[in-house]
Coordinates of C-alpha atoms in Angstrom, one line a residue:
M1 CA -33.6 -17.7 20.0
V2 CA -37.1 -17.8 21.7
K3 CA -37.1 -20.4 24.5
P4 CA -40.2 -22.6 25.1
M5 CA -42.5 -21.6 27.6
S6 CA -41.5 -24.5 29.8
Q7 CA -38.0 -23.1 30.2
Y8 CA -39.2 -20.1 31.9
P9 CA -40.0 -20.0 35.7
T10 CA -43.6 -19.6 36.5
K11 CA -42.7 -17.0 39.3
S12 CA -39.7 -14.9 40.1
P13 CA -38.8 -13.1 43.0
G14 CA -40.4 -9.8 43.3
E15 CA -42.9 -10.3 40.3
K16 CA -46.4 -10.8 40.4
P17 CA -47.8 -14.0 38.8
Q18 CA -50.1 -12.0 36.9
Q19 CA -47.5 -9.9 35.4
Q20 CA -45.2 -12.7 34.5
Q21 CA -48.1 -14.5 32.9
H22 CA -48.9 -11.2 30.9
F23 CA -45.3 -10.8 29.8
I24 CA -45.1 -14.5 28.4
T25 CA -48.5 -14.1 26.7
R26 CA -47.7 -10.7 25.2
Y27 CA -44.1 -11.5 23.8
L28 CA -43.3 -15.1 24.0
V29 CA -46.4 -16.7 22.8
P30 CA -47.6 -15.7 19.2
R31 CA -51.2 -15.5 18.9
N32 CA -51.2 -15.9 15.3
K33 CA -48.9 -16.4 12.2
T34 CA -49.1 -12.5 11.3
K35 CA -47.8 -11.3 14.6
N36 CA -45.2 -14.1 14.6
N37 CA -43.9 -13.0 11.2
F38 CA -43.9 -9.7 12.1
W39 CA -41.5 -10.3 15.2
C40 CA -39.3 -12.5 13.2
K41 CA -38.9 -9.8 10.6
S42 CA -38.3 -7.2 13.3
C43 CA -35.6 -9.6 14.9
V44 CA -34.0 -10.1 11.6
S45 CA -34.0 -6.3 10.7
I46 CA -32.4 -5.4 14.2
L47 CA -29.7 -8.1 14.0
I48 CA -28.8 -6.9 10.4
S49 CA -28.6 -3.2 11.4
L50 CA -26.6 -4.1 14.4
K51 CA -24.2 -6.1 12.0
L52 CA -23.8 -3.1 9.8
I53 CA -22.8 -0.9 12.7
S54 CA -20.5 -3.1 14.1
L55 CA -18.8 -3.4 10.5
M56 CA -18.7 0.5 10.5
M57 CA -17.2 0.7 13.7
L58 CA -14.4 -1.7 12.7
Y59 CA -13.0 0.8 10.1
Y60 CA -9.9 2.4 10.8
K61 CA -9.8 6.1 11.9
G62 CA -8.7 8.5 9.2
G63 CA -10.9 8.2 6.1
T64 CA -11.3 5.8 3.2
Q65 CA -7.5 5.0 2.7
S66 CA -7.3 3.4 6.1
Q67 CA -10.0 0.9 5.3
A68 CA -8.4 -2.3 4.1
V69 CA -10.2 -4.1 1.2
K70 CA -10.5 -7.7 1.0
Y71 CA -10.7 -9.6 -2.2
R72 CA -10.8 -13.1 -3.4
L73 CA -9.8 -15.2 -6.5
P74 CA -12.4 -16.5 -8.6
N75 CA -13.7 -19.8 -7.3
H76 CA -11.8 -21.9 -10.1
I77 CA -8.4 -20.2 -9.1
K78 CA -7.1 -20.9 -5.6
C79 CA -4.6 -18.8 -3.7
P80 CA -1.2 -20.5 -4.5
F81 CA 1.1 -21.6 -1.9
I82 CA 2.9 -18.8 -0.6
G83 CA 5.9 -20.6 1.1
F84 CA 6.5 -18.0 4.0
N85 CA 9.0 -19.4 6.4
F86 CA 7.8 -18.2 9.7
G87 CA 9.4 -20.7 11.8
R88 CA 7.8 -22.9 14.3
N89 CA 4.8 -21.0 15.9
G90 CA 5.9 -18.2 13.9
Y91 CA 2.5 -16.6 13.8
H92 CA 2.4 -16.3 17.5
L93 CA 5.6 -14.1 17.3
P94 CA 5.3 -10.4 17.7
N95 CA 5.1 -8.5 14.2
D96 CA 7.7 -6.1 13.1
N97 CA 6.1 -2.5 13.6
T98 CA 7.4 -1.2 10.1
T99 CA 4.9 -0.7 7.4
I100 CA 5.9 -0.8 3.8
F101 CA 3.8 1.4 1.6
F102 CA 3.2 1.5 -2.1
V103 CA 0.8 3.9 -4.0
E104 CA -1.0 3.8 -7.3
T105 CA -2.1 7.5 -8.1
S106 CA -3.9 6.4 -11.4
D107 CA -7.2 5.4 -11.7
Q108 CA -6.4 1.9 -12.8
T109 CA -7.7 -0.9 -10.6
N110 CA -5.8 -4.0 -12.0
P111 CA -2.0 -3.8 -11.2
T112 CA 0.4 -4.3 -13.8
F113 CA 2.7 -7.2 -13.6
L114 CA 5.6 -5.0 -12.1
S115 CA 3.3 -3.6 -9.7
L116 CA 2.4 -7.2 -8.5
C117 CA 6.1 -8.3 -8.5
S118 CA 7.2 -5.2 -6.3
V119 CA 4.5 -5.9 -3.8
E120 CA 5.1 -9.7 -3.7
S121 CA 8.8 -9.2 -3.4
A122 CA 8.5 -6.8 -0.6
A123 CA 6.2 -9.2 1.2
R124 CA 8.6 -11.9 1.0
A125 CA 11.2 -10.1 2.0
H126 CA 9.5 -8.7 5.1
P127 CA 7.0 -11.6 6.3
R128 CA 6.3 -10.1 9.7
A129 CA 6.0 -6.4 8.5
K130 CA 2.6 -4.8 7.1
I131 CA 2.7 -4.3 3.4
V132 CA 0.1 -1.6 2.4
F133 CA -1.0 -1.0 -1.4
F134 CA -3.0 2.3 -1.8
M135 CA -4.8 2.4 -5.1
K136 CA -6.7 5.6 -6.0
G137 CA -8.9 3.9 -8.6
L138 CA -10.6 1.8 -5.6
S139 CA -12.0 4.9 -4.1
A140 CA -14.4 5.6 -7.1
V141 CA -15.1 1.8 -7.9
K142 CA -16.4 -0.1 -4.9
N143 CA -15.9 -3.9 -4.6
K144 CA -13.9 -4.2 -7.8
Q145 CA -12.7 -7.7 -8.6
T146 CA -9.6 -8.1 -10.5
L147 CA -7.1 -10.9 -10.8
G148 CA -4.1 -8.8 -9.6
I149 CA -5.4 -7.2 -6.5
S150 CA -7.1 -10.6 -5.4
L151 CA -3.9 -12.4 -5.9
L152 CA -2.2 -10.0 -3.6
S153 CA -4.8 -10.6 -1.1
C154 CA -3.5 -14.2 -0.8
F155 CA -0.4 -12.8 1.3
P156 CA -1.1 -12.6 4.8
N157 CA 0.8 -9.6 5.3
V158 CA -0.7 -7.5 2.3
E159 CA -3.5 -5.1 2.7
I160 CA -5.1 -3.3 -0.4
R161 CA -6.6 0.0 0.5
P162 CA -8.3 2.7 -1.4
L163 CA -6.6 6.0 -1.6
D164 CA -8.5 9.3 -1.0
L165 CA -6.0 12.2 -1.7
K166 CA -7.9 14.9 -0.1
D167 CA -8.2 12.8 3.1
L168 CA -4.6 11.7 3.2
F169 CA -3.4 15.4 2.8
V170 CA -5.4 16.7 5.7
D171 CA -3.3 18.2 8.6
T172 CA -0.3 18.7 6.3
P173 CA 1.1 21.6 4.4
L174 CA -0.2 19.9 1.1
S175 CA -3.7 20.1 2.1
L176 CA -4.4 23.7 0.8
W177 CA -2.1 23.1 -2.1
Y178 CA -4.3 20.4 -3.1
S179 CA -7.4 22.2 -2.7
R180 CA -6.3 24.9 -4.9
L181 CA -4.6 22.6 -7.5
H182 CA -6.2 22.7 -11.0
Q183 CA -5.3 19.1 -11.9
W184 CA -6.3 19.6 -15.6
W185 CA -3.5 21.9 -16.1
Q186 CA -0.8 19.6 -14.9
P187 CA 1.1 17.5 -17.6
Y188 CA 2.7 15.3 -14.9
R189 CA -0.3 15.0 -12.6
I190 CA 0.0 11.2 -11.7
P191 CA 3.7 11.3 -10.9
I192 CA 3.2 14.6 -8.9
M193 CA 0.6 12.9 -6.7
S194 CA 2.8 9.9 -6.2
D195 CA 5.5 12.4 -5.0
A196 CA 3.1 14.2 -2.8
C197 CA 1.7 10.9 -1.2
R198 CA 4.9 9.3 -0.4
L199 CA 6.1 12.4 1.5
V200 CA 2.8 12.4 3.5
L201 CA 2.9 8.8 4.5
M202 CA 6.4 9.2 5.7
W203 CA 5.4 12.3 7.7
K204 CA 2.1 10.8 9.1
Y205 CA 3.1 7.3 9.8
G206 CA 6.6 6.8 9.1
G207 CA 8.1 3.4 7.9
I208 CA 9.2 2.4 4.3
Y209 CA 7.9 3.9 0.8
L210 CA 8.6 2.0 -2.4
D211 CA 7.9 2.7 -6.0
T212 CA 5.8 0.0 -7.8
D213 CA 8.7 -0.6 -10.1
I214 CA 11.1 -1.8 -7.5
I215 CA 11.9 -5.5 -7.0
V216 CA 13.1 -6.2 -3.5
L217 CA 16.1 -8.4 -3.1
K218 CA 16.4 -8.5 0.6
S219 CA 15.2 -6.9 4.0
L220 CA 15.0 -3.3 4.1
L221 CA 14.4 -3.0 7.8
N222 CA 17.8 -2.0 8.9
L223 CA 17.6 1.2 6.8
S224 CA 16.2 4.0 9.0
N225 CA 16.1 7.7 8.1
S226 CA 17.7 6.8 4.6
I227 CA 17.4 7.8 1.1
G228 CA 19.2 6.6 -2.1
R229 CA 21.4 8.4 -4.6
E230 CA 20.5 7.9 -8.1
Q231 CA 23.9 9.4 -9.4
Q232 CA 26.6 11.3 -8.0
Y233 CA 24.8 14.6 -7.8
L234 CA 21.2 13.5 -7.7
M235 CA 19.0 11.7 -5.2
N236 CA 16.0 9.6 -6.0
T237 CA 12.7 9.0 -4.0
A238 CA 11.7 5.7 -5.3
F239 CA 12.8 4.4 -2.0
L240 CA 12.3 6.2 1.5
A241 CA 12.7 5.0 5.0
F242 CA 12.0 7.5 7.7
D243 CA 10.7 7.9 11.1
R244 CA 7.2 9.5 11.6
R245 CA 7.3 13.2 11.5
H246 CA 11.2 13.4 10.8
D247 CA 12.2 16.9 10.1
F248 CA 13.8 16.2 6.9
I249 CA 10.4 15.0 5.5
G250 CA 9.0 18.0 7.2
Q251 CA 11.2 20.2 5.2
C252 CA 10.5 18.5 1.9
L253 CA 6.8 18.8 2.4
S254 CA 7.3 22.7 3.1
D255 CA 9.7 22.9 -0.2
F256 CA 7.1 21.0 -2.1
V257 CA 4.5 24.0 -1.6
E258 CA 7.0 26.9 -1.5
N259 CA 8.7 25.8 -4.8
Y260 CA 6.0 23.9 -6.6
N261 CA 6.4 23.6 -10.3
G262 CA 4.1 21.3 -12.1
W263 CA 5.7 21.7 -15.5
I264 CA 9.0 20.2 -14.9
W265 CA 9.6 16.5 -14.6
G266 CA 10.8 15.2 -11.2
H267 CA 10.7 18.9 -9.8
Q268 CA 8.8 17.6 -6.8
G269 CA 10.6 14.2 -6.7
P270 CA 14.3 13.7 -7.1
Q271 CA 15.1 17.3 -7.5
L272 CA 13.1 18.3 -4.5
A273 CA 15.0 15.8 -2.4
T274 CA 18.4 17.0 -3.6
R275 CA 18.0 20.7 -3.0
V276 CA 16.3 20.0 0.5
F277 CA 19.4 17.8 1.4
K278 CA 21.9 20.5 0.2
K279 CA 20.0 23.0 2.7
W280 CA 19.8 20.1 5.5
C281 CA 23.5 19.7 5.2
Q282 CA 24.4 23.3 4.3
K283 CA 26.3 22.0 1.3
K284 CA 26.4 23.1 -2.4
S285 CA 26.9 19.6 -3.6
I286 CA 25.7 16.2 -2.3
T287 CA 28.4 14.3 -4.3
K288 CA 30.5 13.5 -1.0
I289 CA 27.8 13.2 1.5
Q290 CA 27.1 9.8 3.2
H291 CA 25.7 10.8 6.4
C292 CA 24.3 14.3 7.5
K293 CA 22.5 15.3 10.7
G294 CA 21.1 11.6 11.3
V295 CA 19.9 11.1 7.5
R296 CA 21.8 8.6 5.6
M297 CA 22.6 8.6 2.0
L298 CA 22.8 5.3 0.1
P299 CA 25.1 4.8 -2.7
P300 CA 23.5 4.2 -6.2
E301 CA 24.1 0.5 -6.1
A302 CA 21.8 -0.1 -3.2
F303 CA 18.8 0.7 -5.2
Y304 CA 19.6 1.8 -8.9
P305 CA 22.4 -0.5 -9.9
I306 CA 21.5 0.3 -13.6
H307 CA 21.2 3.7 -14.7
W308 CA 18.0 4.9 -16.0
Q309 CA 19.8 5.6 -19.5
D310 CA 20.7 1.9 -19.5
W311 CA 17.1 0.5 -18.5
K312 CA 17.1 -2.1 -21.3
K313 CA 19.8 -3.9 -19.7
Y314 CA 17.1 -5.6 -17.4
F315 CA 15.5 -7.0 -20.7
E316 CA 18.7 -8.5 -22.0
V317 CA 20.2 -11.8 -21.5
M318 CA 22.6 -11.7 -18.5
S319 CA 24.6 -14.7 -17.0
K320 CA 23.8 -15.5 -13.4
S321 CA 27.4 -14.8 -12.4
E322 CA 27.3 -11.3 -13.9
A323 CA 23.9 -10.4 -12.3
Q324 CA 25.2 -11.7 -9.0
K325 CA 28.3 -9.4 -9.3
L326 CA 26.1 -6.4 -10.3
L327 CA 23.6 -6.8 -7.6
K328 CA 26.0 -8.0 -4.7
N329 CA 25.5 -4.4 -3.0
S330 CA 21.7 -4.1 -3.9
Y331 CA 18.7 -4.2 -1.5
A332 CA 16.5 -3.7 -4.5
V333 CA 16.4 -2.7 -8.0
H334 CA 14.7 0.0 -9.8
I335 CA 13.2 -1.0 -13.2
W336 CA 12.4 2.5 -14.3
N337 CA 8.9 2.0 -15.5
K338 CA 8.8 5.4 -17.1
K339 CA 11.2 4.0 -19.8
S340 CA 10.5 0.3 -19.7
H341 CA 6.5 0.7 -19.6
G342 CA 5.0 -1.7 -22.2
T343 CA 8.2 -3.7 -22.8
R344 CA 7.3 -7.3 -22.6
F345 CA 9.7 -10.3 -22.2
Q346 CA 9.0 -14.1 -22.2
I347 CA 8.9 -16.5 -19.3
G348 CA 12.2 -18.4 -19.3
S349 CA 13.9 -16.2 -21.7
K350 CA 16.8 -15.7 -19.1
V351 CA 16.8 -11.7 -19.6
M352 CA 17.6 -10.2 -16.4
I353 CA 14.1 -9.1 -15.3
D354 CA 12.8 -12.8 -16.0
Q355 CA 15.6 -14.2 -13.8
L356 CA 14.9 -11.7 -11.0
S357 CA 11.1 -12.0 -11.0
S358 CA 11.3 -15.7 -11.1
V359 CA 13.1 -15.6 -7.9
Y360 CA 11.9 -12.9 -5.9
C361 CA 8.1 -12.8 -7.0
P362 CA 7.5 -16.4 -8.3
V363 CA 3.6 -16.3 -7.9
S364 CA 3.2 -13.1 -10.0
Y365 CA 5.7 -14.7 -12.4
K366 CA 3.6 -17.8 -12.8
I367 CA 0.6 -16.0 -13.4
M368 CA 1.7 -13.7 -16.2
S369 CA -0.5 -15.9 -18.7
W370 CA -3.4 -15.7 -16.9
Q371 CA -4.6 -12.3 -18.0
E372 CA -3.2 -10.3 -20.8
N373 CA -3.1 -7.0 -18.7
V374 CA -1.4 -8.6 -15.7

């Protein structure tokens, strides 16, 4: 802001009165409205430019997928009360360093109800951890406002970020593979990209990866260098928890490229993890393995208490006592979206997924009726 002339000294040490008067006359006293407007516009332009530069400098290093995107709900819809119990002065406590990752590799920008529930349940179970939801569709569509991602932005520990696959794969064995990939020839392109992303995220950053059809029941922070068993002879990568640059993940990345086959469902996912774990442990079967060279194998009930062939049980009425017995050793439940996709349930119906979502993702549960595609 320009000061009135009366606030400036008539003379300063080492400055001649004529020079000072010339400075005041030249820059501080507008001679006419045209010159005044010119300087005002110039100052505004400079301020705007500086603001834009400062915003650009605030971006994280590493490309577009590192930039958190902020969204707001429509004016007539307010962020619901989240109800996190941080304890007294909880926000001043040090945050947990663990990051929990979710990935959406399709081009959709409005998360499904199950995706909302997955992210919300993870945010509630880990109030001091960072929850990062990468969405590929946001890389092509700027400033996309949808109810789902705006709702997730209400949670203080959730970040929505655009996903740039090329940038994410840089400095990994998947970079060259991706550059040579003819995506239009791949019948399972979206799940394969998801399989690739989870391995790269664990390799580059470490933390926890979860599929967007998992409802978290309790904290996962005590699970380090762990993977879940889907069946006695098969592992599953819907849940991963590994330290950054863990050798097991490194071997998974190498196997991904060396044994790539885009025409077989799960070849880069559960089957990859299973064959690498056999090599890791130097065993022909994984049926009796629980720990091996620093990697922990969790039993099926930890994340997959209901087998994929029985996925409809999630949409059937189940008593509270029966559900508690089924889930007593579970950290989370996998809803098998490949099979259950499009299956609807009514609020208050008391089917199993209704009971789970009402407890573990209550905000997502309440807004189901706000938008048809939620």
